[in-house]
JSON list of C-alpha atoms in Angstrom, two decimals:
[
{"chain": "A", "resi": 163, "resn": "UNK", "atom": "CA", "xyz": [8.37, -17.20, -0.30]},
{"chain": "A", "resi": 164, "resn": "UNK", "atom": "CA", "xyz": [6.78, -13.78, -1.69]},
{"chain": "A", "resi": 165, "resn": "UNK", "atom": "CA", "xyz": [8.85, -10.22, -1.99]},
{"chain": "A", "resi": 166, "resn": "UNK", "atom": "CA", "xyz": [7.82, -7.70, -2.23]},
{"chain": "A", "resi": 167, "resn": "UNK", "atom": "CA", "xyz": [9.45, -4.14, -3.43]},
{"chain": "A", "resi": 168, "resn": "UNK", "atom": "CA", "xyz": [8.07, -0.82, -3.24]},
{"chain": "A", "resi": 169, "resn": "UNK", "atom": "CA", "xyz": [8.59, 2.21, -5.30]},
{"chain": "A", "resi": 170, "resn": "UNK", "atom": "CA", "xyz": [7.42, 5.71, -6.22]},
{"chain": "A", "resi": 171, "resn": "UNK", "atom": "CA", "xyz": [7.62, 7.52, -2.56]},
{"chain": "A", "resi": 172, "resn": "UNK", "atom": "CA", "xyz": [9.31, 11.28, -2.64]},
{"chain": "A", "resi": 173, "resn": "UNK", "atom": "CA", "xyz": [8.38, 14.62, -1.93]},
{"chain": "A", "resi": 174, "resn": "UNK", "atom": "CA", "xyz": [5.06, 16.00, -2.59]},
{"chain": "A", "resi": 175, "resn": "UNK", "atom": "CA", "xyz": [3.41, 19.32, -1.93]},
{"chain": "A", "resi": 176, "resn": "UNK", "atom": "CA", "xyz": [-0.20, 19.38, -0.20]},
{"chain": "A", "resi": 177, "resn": "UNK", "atom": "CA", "xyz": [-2.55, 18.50, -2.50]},
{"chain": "A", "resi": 178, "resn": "UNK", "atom": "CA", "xyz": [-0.11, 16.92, -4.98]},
{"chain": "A", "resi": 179, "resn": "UNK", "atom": "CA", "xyz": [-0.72, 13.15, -6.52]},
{"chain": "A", "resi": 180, "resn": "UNK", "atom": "CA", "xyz": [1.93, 10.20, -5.93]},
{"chain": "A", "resi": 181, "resn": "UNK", "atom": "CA", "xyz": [2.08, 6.75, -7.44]},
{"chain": "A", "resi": 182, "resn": "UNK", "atom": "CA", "xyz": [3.39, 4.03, -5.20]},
{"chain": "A", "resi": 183, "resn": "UNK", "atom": "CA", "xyz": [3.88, 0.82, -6.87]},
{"chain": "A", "resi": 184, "resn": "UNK", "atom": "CA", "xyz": [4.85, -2.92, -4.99]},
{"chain": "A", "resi": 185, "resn": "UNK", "atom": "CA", "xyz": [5.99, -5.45, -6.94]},
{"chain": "A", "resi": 186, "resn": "UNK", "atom": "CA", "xyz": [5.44, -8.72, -5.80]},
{"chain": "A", "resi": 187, "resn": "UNK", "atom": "CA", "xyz": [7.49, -11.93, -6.41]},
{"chain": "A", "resi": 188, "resn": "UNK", "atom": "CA", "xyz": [8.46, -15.61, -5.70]},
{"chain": "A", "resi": 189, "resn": "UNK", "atom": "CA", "xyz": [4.92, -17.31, -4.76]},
{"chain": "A", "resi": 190, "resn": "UNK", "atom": "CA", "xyz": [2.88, -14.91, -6.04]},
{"chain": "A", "resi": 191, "resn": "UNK", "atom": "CA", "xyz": [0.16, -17.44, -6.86]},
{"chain": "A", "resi": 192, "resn": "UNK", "atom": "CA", "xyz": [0.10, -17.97, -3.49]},
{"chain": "A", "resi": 193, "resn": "UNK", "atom": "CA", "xyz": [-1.53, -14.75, -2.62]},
{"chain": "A", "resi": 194, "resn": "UNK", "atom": "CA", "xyz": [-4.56, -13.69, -1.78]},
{"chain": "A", "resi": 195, "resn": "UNK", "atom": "CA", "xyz": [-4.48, -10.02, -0.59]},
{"chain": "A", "resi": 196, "resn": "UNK", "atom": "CA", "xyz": [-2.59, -7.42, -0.58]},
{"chain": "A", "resi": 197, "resn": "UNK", "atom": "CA", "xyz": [-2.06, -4.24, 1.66]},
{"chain": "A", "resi": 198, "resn": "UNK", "atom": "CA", "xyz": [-0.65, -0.64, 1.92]},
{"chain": "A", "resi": 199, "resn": "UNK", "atom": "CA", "xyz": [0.17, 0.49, 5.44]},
{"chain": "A", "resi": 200, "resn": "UNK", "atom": "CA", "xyz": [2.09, 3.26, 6.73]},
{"chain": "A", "resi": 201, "resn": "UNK", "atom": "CA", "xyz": [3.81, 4.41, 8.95]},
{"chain": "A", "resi": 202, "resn": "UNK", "atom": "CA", "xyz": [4.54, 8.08, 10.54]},
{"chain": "A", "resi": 203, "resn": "UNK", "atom": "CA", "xyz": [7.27, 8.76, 13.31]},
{"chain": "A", "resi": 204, "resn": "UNK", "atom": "CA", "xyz": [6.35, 7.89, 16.32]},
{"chain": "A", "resi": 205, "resn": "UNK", "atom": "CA", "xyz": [2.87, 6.79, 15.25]},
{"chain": "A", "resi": 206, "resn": "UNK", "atom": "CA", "xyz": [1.93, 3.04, 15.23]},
{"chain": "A", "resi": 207, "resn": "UNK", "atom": "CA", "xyz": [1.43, 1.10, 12.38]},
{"chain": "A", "resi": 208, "resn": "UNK", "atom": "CA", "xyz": [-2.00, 1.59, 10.35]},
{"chain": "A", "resi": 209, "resn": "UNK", "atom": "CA", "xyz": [-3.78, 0.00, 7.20]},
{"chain": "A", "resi": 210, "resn": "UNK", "atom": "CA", "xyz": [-4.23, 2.46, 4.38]},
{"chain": "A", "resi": 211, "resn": "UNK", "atom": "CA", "xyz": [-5.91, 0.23, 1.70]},
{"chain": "A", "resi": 212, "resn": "UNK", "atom": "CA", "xyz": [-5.92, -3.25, 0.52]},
{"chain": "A", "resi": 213, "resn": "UNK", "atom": "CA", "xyz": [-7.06, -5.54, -2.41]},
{"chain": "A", "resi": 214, "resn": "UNK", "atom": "CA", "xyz": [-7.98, -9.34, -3.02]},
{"chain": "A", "resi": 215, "resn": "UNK", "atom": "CA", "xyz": [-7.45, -11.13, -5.78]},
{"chain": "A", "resi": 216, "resn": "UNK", "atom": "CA", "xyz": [-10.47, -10.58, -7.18]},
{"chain": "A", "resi": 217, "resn": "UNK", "atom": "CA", "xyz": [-10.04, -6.95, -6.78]},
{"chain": "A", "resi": 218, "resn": "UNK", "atom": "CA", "xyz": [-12.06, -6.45, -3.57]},
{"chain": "A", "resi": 219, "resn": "UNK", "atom": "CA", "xyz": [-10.84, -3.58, -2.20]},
{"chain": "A", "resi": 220, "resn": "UNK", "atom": "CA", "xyz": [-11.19, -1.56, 1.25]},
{"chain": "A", "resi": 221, "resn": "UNK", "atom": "CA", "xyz": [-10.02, 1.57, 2.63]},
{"chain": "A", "resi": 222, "resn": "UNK", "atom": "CA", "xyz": [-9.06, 3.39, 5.81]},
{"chain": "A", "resi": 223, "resn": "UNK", "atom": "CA", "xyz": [-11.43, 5.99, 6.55]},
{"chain": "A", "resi": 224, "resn": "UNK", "atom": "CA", "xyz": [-8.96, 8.76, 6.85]},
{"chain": "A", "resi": 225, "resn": "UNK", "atom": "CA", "xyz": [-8.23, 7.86, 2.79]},
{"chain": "A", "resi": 226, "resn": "UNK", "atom": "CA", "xyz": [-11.86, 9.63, 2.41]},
{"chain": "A", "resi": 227, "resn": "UNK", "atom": "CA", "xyz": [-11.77, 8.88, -1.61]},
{"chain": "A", "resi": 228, "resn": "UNK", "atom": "CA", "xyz": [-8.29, 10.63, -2.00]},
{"chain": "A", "resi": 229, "resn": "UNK", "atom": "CA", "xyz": [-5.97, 6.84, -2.82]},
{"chain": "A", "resi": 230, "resn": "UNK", "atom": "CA", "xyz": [-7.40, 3.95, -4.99]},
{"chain": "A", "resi": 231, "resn": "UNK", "atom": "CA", "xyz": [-5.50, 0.73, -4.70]},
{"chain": "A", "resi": 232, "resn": "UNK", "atom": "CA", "xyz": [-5.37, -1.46, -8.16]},
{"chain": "A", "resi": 233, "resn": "UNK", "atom": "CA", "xyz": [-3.88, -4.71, -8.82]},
{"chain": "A", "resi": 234, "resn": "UNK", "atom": "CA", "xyz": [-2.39, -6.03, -12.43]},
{"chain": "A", "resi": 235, "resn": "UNK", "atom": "CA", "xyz": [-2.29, -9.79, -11.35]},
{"chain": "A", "resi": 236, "resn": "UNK", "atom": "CA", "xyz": [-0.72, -11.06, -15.45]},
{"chain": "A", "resi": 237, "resn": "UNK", "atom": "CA", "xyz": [2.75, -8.01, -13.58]},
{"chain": "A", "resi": 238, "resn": "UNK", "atom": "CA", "xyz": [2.25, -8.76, -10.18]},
{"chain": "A", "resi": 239, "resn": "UNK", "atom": "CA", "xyz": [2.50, -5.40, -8.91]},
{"chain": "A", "resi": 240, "resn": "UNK", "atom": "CA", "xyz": [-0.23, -3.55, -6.96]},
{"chain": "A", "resi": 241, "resn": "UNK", "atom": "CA", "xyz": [-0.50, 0.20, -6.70]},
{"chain": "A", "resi": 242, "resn": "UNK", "atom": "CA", "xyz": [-1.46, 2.90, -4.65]},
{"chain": "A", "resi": 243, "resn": "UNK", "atom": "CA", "xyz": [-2.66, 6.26, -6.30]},
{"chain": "A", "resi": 244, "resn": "UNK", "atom": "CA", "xyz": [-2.82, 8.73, -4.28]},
{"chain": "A", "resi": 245, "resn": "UNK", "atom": "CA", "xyz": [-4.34, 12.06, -4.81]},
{"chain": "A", "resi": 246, "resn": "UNK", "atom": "CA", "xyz": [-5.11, 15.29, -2.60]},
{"chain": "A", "resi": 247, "resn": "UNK", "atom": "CA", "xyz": [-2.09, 14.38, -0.18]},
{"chain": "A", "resi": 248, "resn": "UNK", "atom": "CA", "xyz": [-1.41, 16.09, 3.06]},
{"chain": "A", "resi": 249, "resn": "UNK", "atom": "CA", "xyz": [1.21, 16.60, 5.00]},
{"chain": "A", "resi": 250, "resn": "UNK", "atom": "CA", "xyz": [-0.26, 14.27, 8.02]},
{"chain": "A", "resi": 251, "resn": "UNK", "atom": "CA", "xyz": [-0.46, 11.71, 5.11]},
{"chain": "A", "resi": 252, "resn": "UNK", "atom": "CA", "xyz": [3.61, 11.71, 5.36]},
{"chain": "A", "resi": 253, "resn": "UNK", "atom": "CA", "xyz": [5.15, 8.21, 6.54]},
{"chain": "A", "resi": 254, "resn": "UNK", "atom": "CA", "xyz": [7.04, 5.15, 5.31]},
{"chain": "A", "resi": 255, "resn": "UNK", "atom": "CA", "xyz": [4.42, 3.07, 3.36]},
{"chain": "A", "resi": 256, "resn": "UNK", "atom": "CA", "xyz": [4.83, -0.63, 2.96]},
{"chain": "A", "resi": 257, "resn": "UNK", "atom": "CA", "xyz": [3.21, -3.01, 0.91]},
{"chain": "A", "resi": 258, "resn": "UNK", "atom": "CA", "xyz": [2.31, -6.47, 2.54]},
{"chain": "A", "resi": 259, "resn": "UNK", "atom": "CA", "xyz": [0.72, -9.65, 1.34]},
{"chain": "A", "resi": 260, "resn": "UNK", "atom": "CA", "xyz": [-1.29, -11.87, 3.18]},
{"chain": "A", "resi": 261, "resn": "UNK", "atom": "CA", "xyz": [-1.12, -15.33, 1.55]},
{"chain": "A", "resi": 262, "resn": "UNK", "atom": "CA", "xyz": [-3.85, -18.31, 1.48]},
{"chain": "A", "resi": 263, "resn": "UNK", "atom": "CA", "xyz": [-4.22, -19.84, 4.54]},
{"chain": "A", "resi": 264, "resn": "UNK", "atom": "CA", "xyz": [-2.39, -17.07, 6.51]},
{"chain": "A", "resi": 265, "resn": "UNK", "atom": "CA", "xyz": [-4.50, -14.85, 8.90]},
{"chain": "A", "resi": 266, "resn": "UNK", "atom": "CA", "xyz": [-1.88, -12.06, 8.77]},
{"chain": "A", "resi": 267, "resn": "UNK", "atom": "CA", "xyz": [0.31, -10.12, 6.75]},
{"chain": "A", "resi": 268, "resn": "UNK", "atom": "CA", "xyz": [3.79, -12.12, 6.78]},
{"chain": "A", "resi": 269, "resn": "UNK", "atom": "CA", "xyz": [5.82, -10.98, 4.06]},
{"chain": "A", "resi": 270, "resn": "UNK", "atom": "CA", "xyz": [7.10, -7.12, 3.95]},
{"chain": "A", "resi": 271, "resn": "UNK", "atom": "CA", "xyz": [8.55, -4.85, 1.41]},
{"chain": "A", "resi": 272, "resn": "UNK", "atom": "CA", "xyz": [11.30, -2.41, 2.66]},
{"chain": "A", "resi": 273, "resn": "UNK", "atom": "CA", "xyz": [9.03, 0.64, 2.63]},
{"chain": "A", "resi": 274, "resn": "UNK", "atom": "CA", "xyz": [9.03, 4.21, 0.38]},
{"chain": "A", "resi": 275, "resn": "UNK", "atom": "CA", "xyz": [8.97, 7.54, 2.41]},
{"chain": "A", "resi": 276, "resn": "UNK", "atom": "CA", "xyz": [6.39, 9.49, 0.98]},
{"chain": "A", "resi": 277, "resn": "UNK", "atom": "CA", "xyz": [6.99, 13.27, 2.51]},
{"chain": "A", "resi": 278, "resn": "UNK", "atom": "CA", "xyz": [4.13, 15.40, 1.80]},
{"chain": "A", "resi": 279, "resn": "UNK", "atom": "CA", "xyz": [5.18, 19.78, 2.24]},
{"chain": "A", "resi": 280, "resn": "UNK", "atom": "CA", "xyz": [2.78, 22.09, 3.52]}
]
């Protein structure tokens, strides 16, 4: 079974740069992509980036070149660098991991609130 643990979230002003990290555990060999989403109040759920294990990457188009998602496979942690925030780009973000086999995201991390100020 994969966790997965994010970190880095916090307050931000508008056009300020965060970090988020997810550190992923357990089966990690076992997966084959993994995702950011977020999550604003009352707002649905919604992809923000995500990477394979060979480092193919995609994006939302509301990221418009402002995040780039890496992966370190040999520490198991994927990250989300985010420049140029804005407030609407406040939420809980959560990294998921889609494992081989799997056609959706089953395992969760516990989310980081990333507050951006205007």
């Amino acid at each position: 079974q994969v966790q997965l643990v994010e970190s880095g979230g916090g307050l931000v002003q508008t056009g300020g740069s965060l970090r988020l990290s997810c550190a992923t555990s357990g089966s990690g060999s076992s997966i084959d992509r993994v995702a950011w989403f977020r999550q604003a109040p009352g707002e649905l759920r919604e992809l923000v980036a995500s990477i394979s294990r060979d480092r193919t990457t995609n994006y939302a188009n509301f990221v418009e070149g402002r995040f780039t998602i890496s992966r370190d496979n040999a520490e198991n942690t994927v990250y989300l660098q985010m420049n140029s925030l804005k407030p609407e780009d406040t939420a809980v973000y959560y990294c998921a991991a889609l494992e081989y086999g799997d056609s959706q995201y089953l395992s969760w991390g516990q989310g980081t609130q990333v507050t951006v100020s205007s």
